[in-house]
Structures are given as C-alpha cells and as structure tokens.
mmCIF file of C-alpha atoms and ligand atoms in Angstrom:
data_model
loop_
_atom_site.group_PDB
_atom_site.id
_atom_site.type_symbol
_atom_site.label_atom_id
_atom_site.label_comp_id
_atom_site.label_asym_id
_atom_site.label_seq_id
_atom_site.Cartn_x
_atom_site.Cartn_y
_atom_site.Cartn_z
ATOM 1 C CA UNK A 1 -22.477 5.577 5.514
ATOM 2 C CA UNK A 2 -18.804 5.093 4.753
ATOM 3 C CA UNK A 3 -17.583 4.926 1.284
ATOM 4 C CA UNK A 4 -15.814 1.809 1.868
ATOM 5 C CA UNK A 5 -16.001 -1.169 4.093
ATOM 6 C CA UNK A 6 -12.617 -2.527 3.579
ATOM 7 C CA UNK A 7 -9.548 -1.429 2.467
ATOM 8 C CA UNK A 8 -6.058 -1.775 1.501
ATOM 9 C CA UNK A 9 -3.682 1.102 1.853
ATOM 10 C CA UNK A 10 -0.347 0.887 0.011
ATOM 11 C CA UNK A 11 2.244 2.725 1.079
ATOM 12 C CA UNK A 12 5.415 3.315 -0.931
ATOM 13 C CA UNK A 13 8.671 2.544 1.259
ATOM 14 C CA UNK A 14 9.482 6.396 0.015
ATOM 15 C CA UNK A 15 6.458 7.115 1.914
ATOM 16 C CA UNK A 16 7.827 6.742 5.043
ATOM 17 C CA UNK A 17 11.311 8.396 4.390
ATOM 18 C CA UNK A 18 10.344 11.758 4.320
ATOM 19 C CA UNK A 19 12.570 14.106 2.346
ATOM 20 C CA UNK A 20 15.733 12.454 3.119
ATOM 21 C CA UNK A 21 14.235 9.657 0.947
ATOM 22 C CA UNK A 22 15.684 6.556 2.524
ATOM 23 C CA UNK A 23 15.381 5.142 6.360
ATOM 24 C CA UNK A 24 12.455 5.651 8.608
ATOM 25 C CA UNK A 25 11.487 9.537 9.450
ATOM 26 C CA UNK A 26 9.528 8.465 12.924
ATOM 27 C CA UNK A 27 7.827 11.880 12.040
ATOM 28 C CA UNK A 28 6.576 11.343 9.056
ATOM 29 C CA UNK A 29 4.992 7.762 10.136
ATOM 30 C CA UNK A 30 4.323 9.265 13.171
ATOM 31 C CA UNK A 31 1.611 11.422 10.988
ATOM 32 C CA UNK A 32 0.782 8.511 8.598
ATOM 33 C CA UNK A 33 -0.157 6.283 11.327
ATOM 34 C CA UNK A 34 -2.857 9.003 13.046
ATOM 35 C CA UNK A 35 -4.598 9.513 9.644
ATOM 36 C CA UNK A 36 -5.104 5.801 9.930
ATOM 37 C CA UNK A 37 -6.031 6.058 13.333
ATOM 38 C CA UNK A 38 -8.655 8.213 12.147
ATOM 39 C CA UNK A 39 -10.151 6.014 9.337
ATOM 40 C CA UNK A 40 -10.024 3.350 11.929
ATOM 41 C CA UNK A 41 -12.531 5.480 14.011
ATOM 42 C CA UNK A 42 -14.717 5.442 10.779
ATOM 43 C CA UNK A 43 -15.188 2.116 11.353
ATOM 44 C CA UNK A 44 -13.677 1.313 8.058
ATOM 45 C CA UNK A 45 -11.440 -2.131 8.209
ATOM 46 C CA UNK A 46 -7.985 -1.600 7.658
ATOM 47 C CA UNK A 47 -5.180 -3.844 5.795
ATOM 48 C CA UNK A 48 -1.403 -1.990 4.811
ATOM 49 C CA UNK A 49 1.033 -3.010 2.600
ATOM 50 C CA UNK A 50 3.952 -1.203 2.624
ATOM 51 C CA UNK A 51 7.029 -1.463 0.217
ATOM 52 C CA UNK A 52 10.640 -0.849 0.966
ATOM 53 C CA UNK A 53 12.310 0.859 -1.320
ATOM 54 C CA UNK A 54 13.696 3.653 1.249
ATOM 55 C CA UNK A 55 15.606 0.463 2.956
ATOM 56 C CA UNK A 56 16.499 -1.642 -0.352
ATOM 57 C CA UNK A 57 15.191 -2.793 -4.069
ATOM 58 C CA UNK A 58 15.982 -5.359 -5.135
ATOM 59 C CA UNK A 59 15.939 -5.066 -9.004
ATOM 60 C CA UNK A 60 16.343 -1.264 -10.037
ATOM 61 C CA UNK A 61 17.897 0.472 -6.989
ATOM 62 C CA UNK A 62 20.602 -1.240 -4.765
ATOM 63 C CA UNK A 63 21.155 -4.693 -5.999
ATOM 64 C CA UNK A 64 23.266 -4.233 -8.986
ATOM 65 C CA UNK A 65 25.341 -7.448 -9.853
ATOM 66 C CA UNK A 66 23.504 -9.275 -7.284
ATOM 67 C CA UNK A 67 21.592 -12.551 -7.722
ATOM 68 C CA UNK A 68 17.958 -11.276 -8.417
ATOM 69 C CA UNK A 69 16.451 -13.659 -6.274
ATOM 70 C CA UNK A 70 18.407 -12.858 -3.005
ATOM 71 C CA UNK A 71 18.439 -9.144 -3.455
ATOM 72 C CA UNK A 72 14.740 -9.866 -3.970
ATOM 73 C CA UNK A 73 14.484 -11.412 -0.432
ATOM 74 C CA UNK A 74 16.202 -8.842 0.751
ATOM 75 C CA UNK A 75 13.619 -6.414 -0.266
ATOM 76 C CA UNK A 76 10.678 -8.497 1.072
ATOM 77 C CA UNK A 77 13.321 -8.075 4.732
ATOM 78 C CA UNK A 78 12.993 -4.555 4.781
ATOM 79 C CA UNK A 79 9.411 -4.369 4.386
ATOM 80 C CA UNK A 80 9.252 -5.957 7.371
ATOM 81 C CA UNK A 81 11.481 -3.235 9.226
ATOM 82 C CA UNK A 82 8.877 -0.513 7.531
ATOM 83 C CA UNK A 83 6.069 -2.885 8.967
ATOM 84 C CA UNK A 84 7.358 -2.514 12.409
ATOM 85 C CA UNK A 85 7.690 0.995 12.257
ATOM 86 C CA UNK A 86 4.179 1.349 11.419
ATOM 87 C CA UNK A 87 2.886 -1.620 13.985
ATOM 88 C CA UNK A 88 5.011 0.968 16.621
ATOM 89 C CA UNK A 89 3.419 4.168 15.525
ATOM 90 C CA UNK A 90 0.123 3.325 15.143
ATOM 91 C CA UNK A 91 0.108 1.262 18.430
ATOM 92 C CA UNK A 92 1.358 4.621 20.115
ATOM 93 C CA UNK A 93 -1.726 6.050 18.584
ATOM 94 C CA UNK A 94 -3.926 3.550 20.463
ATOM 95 C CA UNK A 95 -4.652 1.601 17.555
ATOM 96 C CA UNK A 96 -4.571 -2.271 17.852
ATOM 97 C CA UNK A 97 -2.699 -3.986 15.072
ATOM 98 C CA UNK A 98 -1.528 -7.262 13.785
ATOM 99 C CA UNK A 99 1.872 -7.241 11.408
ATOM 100 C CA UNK A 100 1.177 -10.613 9.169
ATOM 101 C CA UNK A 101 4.354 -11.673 7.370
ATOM 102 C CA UNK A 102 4.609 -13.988 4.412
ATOM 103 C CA UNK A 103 7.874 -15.276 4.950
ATOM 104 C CA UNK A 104 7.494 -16.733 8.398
ATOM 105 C CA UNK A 105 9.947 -15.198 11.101
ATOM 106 C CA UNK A 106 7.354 -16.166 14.298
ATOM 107 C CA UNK A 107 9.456 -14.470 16.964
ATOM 108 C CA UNK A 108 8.627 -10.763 15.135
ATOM 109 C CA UNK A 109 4.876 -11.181 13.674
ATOM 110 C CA UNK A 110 2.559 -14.013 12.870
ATOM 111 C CA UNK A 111 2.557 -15.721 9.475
ATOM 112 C CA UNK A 112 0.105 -14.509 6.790
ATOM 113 C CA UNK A 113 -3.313 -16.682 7.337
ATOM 114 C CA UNK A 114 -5.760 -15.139 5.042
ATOM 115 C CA UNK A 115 -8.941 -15.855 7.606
ATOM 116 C CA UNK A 116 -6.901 -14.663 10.899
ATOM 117 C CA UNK A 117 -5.965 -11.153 8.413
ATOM 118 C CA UNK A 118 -10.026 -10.889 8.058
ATOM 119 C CA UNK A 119 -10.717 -11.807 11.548
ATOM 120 C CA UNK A 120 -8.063 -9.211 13.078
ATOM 121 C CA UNK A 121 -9.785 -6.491 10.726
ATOM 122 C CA UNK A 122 -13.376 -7.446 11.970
ATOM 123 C CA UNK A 123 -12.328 -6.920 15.812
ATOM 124 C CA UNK A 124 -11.387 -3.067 14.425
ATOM 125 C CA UNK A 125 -7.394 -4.053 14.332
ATOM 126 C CA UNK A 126 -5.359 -2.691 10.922
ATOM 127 C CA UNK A 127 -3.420 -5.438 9.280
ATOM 128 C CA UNK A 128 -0.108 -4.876 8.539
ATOM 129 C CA UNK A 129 0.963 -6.995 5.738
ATOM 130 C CA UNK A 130 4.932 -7.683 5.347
ATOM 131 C CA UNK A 131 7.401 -9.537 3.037
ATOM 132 C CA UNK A 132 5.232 -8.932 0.023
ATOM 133 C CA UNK A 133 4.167 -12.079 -1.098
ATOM 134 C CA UNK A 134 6.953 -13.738 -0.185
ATOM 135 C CA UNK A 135 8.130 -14.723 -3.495
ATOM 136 C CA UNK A 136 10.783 -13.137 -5.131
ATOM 137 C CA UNK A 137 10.139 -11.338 -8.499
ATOM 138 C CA UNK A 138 7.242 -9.693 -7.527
ATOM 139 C CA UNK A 139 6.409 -6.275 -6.190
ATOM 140 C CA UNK A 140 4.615 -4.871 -2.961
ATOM 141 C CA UNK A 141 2.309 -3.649 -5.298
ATOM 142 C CA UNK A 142 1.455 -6.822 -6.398
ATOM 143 C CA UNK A 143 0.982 -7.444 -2.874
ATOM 144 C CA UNK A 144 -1.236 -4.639 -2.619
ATOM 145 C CA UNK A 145 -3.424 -6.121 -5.318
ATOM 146 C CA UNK A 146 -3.293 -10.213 -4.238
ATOM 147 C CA UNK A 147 -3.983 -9.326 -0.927
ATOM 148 C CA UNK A 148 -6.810 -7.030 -1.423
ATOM 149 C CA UNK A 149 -8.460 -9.499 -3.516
ATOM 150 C CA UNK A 150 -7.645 -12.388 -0.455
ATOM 151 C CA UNK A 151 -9.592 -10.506 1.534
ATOM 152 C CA UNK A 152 -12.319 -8.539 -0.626
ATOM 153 C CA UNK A 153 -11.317 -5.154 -0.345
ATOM 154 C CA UNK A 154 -13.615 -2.483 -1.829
ATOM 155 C CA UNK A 155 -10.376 -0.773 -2.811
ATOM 156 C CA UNK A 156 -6.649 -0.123 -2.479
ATOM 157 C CA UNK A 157 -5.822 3.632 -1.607
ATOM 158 C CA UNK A 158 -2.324 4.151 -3.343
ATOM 159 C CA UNK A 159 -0.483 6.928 -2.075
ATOM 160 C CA UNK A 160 1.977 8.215 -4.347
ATOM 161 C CA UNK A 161 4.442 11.064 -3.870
ATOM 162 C CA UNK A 162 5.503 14.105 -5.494
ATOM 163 C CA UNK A 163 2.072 13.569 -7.475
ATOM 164 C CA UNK A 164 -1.554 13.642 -6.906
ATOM 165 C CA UNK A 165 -2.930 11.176 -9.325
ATOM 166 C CA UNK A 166 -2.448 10.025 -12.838
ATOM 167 C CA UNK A 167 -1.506 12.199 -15.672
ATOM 168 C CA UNK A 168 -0.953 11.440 -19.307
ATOM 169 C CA UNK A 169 2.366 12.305 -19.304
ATOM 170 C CA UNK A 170 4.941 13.205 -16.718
ATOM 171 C CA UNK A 171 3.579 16.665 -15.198
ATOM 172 C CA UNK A 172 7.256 16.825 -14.020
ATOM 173 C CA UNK A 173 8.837 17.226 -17.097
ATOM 174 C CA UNK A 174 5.154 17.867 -19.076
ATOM 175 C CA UNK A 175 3.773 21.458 -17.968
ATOM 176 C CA UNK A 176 0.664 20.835 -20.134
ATOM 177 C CA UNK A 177 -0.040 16.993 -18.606
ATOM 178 C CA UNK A 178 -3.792 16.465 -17.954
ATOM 179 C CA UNK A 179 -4.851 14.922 -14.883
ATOM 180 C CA UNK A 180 -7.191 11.767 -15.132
ATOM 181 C CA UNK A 181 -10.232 11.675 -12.794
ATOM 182 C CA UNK A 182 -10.657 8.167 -13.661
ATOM 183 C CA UNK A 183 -9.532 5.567 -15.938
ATOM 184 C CA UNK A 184 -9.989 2.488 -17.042
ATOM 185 C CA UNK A 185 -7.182 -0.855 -16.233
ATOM 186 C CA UNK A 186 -6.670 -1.307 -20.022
ATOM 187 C CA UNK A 187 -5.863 2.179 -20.544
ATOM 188 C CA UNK A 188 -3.198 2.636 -18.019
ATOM 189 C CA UNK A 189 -1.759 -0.537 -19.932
ATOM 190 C CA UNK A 190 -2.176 0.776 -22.959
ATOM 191 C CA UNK A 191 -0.877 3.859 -22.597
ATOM 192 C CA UNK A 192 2.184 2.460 -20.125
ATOM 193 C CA UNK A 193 1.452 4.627 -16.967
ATOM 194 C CA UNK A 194 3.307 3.927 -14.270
ATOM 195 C CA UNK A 195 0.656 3.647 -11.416
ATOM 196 C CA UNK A 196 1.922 0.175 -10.626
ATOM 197 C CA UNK A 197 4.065 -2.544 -12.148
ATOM 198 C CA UNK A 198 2.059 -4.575 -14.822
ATOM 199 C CA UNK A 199 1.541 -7.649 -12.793
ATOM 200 C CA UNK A 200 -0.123 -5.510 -10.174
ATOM 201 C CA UNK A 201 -2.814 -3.708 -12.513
ATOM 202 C CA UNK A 202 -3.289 -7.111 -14.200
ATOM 203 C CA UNK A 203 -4.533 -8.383 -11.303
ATOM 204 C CA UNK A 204 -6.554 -5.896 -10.596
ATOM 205 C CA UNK A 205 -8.563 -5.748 -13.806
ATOM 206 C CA UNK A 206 -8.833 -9.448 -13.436
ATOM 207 C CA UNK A 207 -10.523 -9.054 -10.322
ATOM 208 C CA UNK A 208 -12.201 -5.852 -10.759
ATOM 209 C CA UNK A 209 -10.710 -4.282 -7.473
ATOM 210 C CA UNK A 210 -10.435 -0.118 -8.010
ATOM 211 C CA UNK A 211 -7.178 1.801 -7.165
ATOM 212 C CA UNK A 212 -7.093 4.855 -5.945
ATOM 213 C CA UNK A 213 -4.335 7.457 -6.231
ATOM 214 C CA UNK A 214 -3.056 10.283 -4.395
ATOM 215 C CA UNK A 215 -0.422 12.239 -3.069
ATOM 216 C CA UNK A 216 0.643 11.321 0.116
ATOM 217 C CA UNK A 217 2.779 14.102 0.738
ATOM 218 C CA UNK A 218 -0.270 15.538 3.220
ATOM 219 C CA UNK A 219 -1.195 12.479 5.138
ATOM 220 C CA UNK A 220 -4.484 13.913 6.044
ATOM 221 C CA UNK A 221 -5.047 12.953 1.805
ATOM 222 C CA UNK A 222 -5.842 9.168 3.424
ATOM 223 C CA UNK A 223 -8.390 10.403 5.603
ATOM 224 C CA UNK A 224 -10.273 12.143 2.774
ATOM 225 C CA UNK A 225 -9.635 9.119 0.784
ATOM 226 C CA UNK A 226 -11.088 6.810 2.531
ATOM 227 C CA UNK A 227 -14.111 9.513 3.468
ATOM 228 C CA UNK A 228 -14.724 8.891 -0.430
ATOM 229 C CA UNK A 229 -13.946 12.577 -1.171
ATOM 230 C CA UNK A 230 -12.745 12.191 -4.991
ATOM 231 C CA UNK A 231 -9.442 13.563 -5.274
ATOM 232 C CA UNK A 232 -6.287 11.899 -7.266
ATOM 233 C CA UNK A 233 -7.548 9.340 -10.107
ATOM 234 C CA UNK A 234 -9.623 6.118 -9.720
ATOM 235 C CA UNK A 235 -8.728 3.453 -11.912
ATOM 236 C CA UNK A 236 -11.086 0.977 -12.439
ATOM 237 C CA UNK A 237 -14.547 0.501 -10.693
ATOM 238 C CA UNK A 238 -17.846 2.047 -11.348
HETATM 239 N N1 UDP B 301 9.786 -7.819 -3.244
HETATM 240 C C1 UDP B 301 9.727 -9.111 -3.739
HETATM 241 N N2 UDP B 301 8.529 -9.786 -3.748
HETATM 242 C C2 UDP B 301 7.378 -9.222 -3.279
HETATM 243 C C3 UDP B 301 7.424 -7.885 -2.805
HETATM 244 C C4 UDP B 301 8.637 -7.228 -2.790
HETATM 245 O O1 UDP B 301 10.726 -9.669 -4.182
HETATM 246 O O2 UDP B 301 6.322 -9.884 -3.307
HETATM 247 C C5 UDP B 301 11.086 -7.131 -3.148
HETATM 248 C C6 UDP B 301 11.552 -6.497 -4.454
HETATM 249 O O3 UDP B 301 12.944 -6.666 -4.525
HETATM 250 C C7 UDP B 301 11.218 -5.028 -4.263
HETATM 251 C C8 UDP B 301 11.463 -4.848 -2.783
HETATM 252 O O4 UDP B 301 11.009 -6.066 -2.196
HETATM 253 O O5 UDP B 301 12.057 -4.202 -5.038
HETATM 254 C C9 UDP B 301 10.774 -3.672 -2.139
HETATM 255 O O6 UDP B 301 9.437 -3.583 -2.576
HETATM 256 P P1 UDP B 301 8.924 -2.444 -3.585
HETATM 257 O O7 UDP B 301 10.012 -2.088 -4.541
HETATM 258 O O8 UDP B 301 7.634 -2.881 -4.129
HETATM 259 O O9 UDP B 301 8.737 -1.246 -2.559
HETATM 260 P P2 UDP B 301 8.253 0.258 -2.838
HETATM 261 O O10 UDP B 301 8.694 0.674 -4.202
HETATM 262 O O11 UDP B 301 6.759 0.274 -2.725
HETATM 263 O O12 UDP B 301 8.909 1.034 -1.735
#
C-alpha cells in the first residue's frame, strides 16, 4: 500500500537550474522528471507546481523599481516556460501529462479547471500546474498549498535545495542547528522558518494538508518521498 494517494510536488524554479542557478539545465529535469516517472508507476496521482525563480521574481530578485504587479505577472510567465520543460521531459519519459495554466494562454496548455486537474490525475497523467494562481502577490508556494487543497492531496512533497529539511537555525551559517523530524504549522510561524512564505503555511494549517521537506539535490529523494520513507521534516499531519 502506498503512503499516499495524491500528491503535490513543488518544485523550486532553482530546482531545475542546476548549479548554474538560473535557466533550464535539460539534465537536471531530465533526472527530475524520471523520479516522477517512477512514482507515477506507484500508482500514486501526480500534480506539480513549479516556481520560477531561475527565470525571474518578481518581488526580491529581478524586479527592482518595477511595478510589483507586472513584475509579478512576469513571474507567473516563467513558470510557465519551467512547466513546459517539465511537460517535455517527462513526456520523453513516457509519461502522459497535462500543463494546466491559470492565466489562460489556450494555444500552449489548457486553463486550470479544478475537476479536469482531478480527472487527468485519475487516468494516471501528472498535472502540471503553471502561472501560480494567477494573481499577482502571491507565491508558487501558495500555489502549492491552494491547489493541493483544490484537489485533496494527502500531501505536498517540497523539495528544497542545499538542505534536507528544517532546522532551527540556518545549518549554513549554524554548525550546531538541529534538524526537525516533524513540526507543527504554528511552530514554523512562531519561530519564522522559512519553509514557505506565510500565506502558504497559513493555508496549510487551515486545511490541515502536511508538507514535506527535502533536499532535492538527489532527485531519487522524490521517489523515497513519496515511498513514505521519512527523511527531511514533516510539518503538520499526524
Ligand atoms: N507569482 C505570482 N503569483 C503566484 C505565483 C507566482 O505573482 O500565484 C510570481 C512572483 O513574482 C514570484 C514568481 O512568480 O516571485 C516566481 O514564483 P516563486 O518566486 O514562487 O518561484 P520559486 O521561488 O519557487 O522558484
């Protein structure tokens, strides 16, 4: 018996950079997209949300000066480019997918329907959701955490990099950090760890929906994820 019925993987735009850190490495997606492949074979439904901070941000990284709002859009654009990347990969890995955008742009992927996203992940296709929620002022990983409630996930897998799970403090800069196995919502609001923006872990206490985090550097990490092996931090849930 799987661990989990339905999920939602998020997947940092950084994710799919590699070490160069911005762009598309085809490689590194290239590996990302047969770990899903694998979990697919599980029989486990599959939804993504992807970010796109190795293309642009729009309030901390490239947008300085700009209007908030447009550099905002501009964001929820190059998710979309990410999402393509990852409809292409995992499509060369056999893997049938649907990219669902919530900005509509019908020649490149269909709009966001909630019951067509469940539908597509019953048949055994991964969801690919783009343009975040489609409003600006919001983050992918508020996405992460509407969508996943849309569509009653058990759980969104969180991959983070250059870390594999929560800590109290920076382990970068904090040799003596302590690793979390799991947590509770309040806490990681309390305490102001950065798992995800506020908005995003709000939501997720309000609808009870566990995160899971872990490094992403090895891919193969989603595969034992979503296997239920514990590693990283579980925020929230049982
Ligand atoms: N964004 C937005 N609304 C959304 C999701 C994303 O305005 O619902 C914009 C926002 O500017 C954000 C950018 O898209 O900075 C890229 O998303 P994010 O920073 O979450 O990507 P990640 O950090 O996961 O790569």
């Amino acid at each position: 018996m799987n661990e989990f019925k339905r999920v939602v993987i998020k997947l940092s735009g950084e994710a799919l950079a590699g070490d160069k850190g911005y762009g598309i490495d085809p490689v590194v997606v290239e590996n990302i997209a047969k770990e899903i492949k694998k979990i697919s074979e599980l029989g486990l439904e599959i939804a993504i949300v992807n970010g796109g901070g190795n293309i642009w941000r729009g309030l901390s990284g490239s947008a300085k000066g700009m209007d908030r709002a447009t550099a905002d859009y501009m964001g929820m654009l190059a998710t979309v480019i990410n999402s393509l990347a990852l409809q292409d990969a995992l499509e060369n890995q056999g893997v049938n997918t649907r990219v669902q955008t919530a900005i509509e742009m019908r020649q490149v992927a269909e709009p966001y329907i909630r019951r067509k996203a469940i539908r597509h992940m019953e048949k055994g296709r991964v969801v690919i959701f783009a343009s975040g929620t489609g409003n600006p002022y919001f983050s992918t990983d508020t996405t992460a955490a509407l969508r996943a409630a849309e569509i009653e996930a058990d759980a969104i897998l969180m991959g983070k990099q250059n870390v594999d799970g929560v800590y109290d403090s920076d382990p970068k800069i904090n040799a003596a950090a302590i690793k979390f196995d799991c947590l509770q919502y309040i806490e990681v609001i309390q305490r102001g760890l950065g798992i995800m923006d506020s908005t995003a872990i709000s939501l997720c206490m309000d609808n009870n929906i566990p995160i899971i985090v872990f490094n992403i550097d090895d891919p193969e990490n989603i595969y034992r994820v979503a296997k239920g092996e514990k590693i990283g931090t579980i925020v929230g849930g049982k």
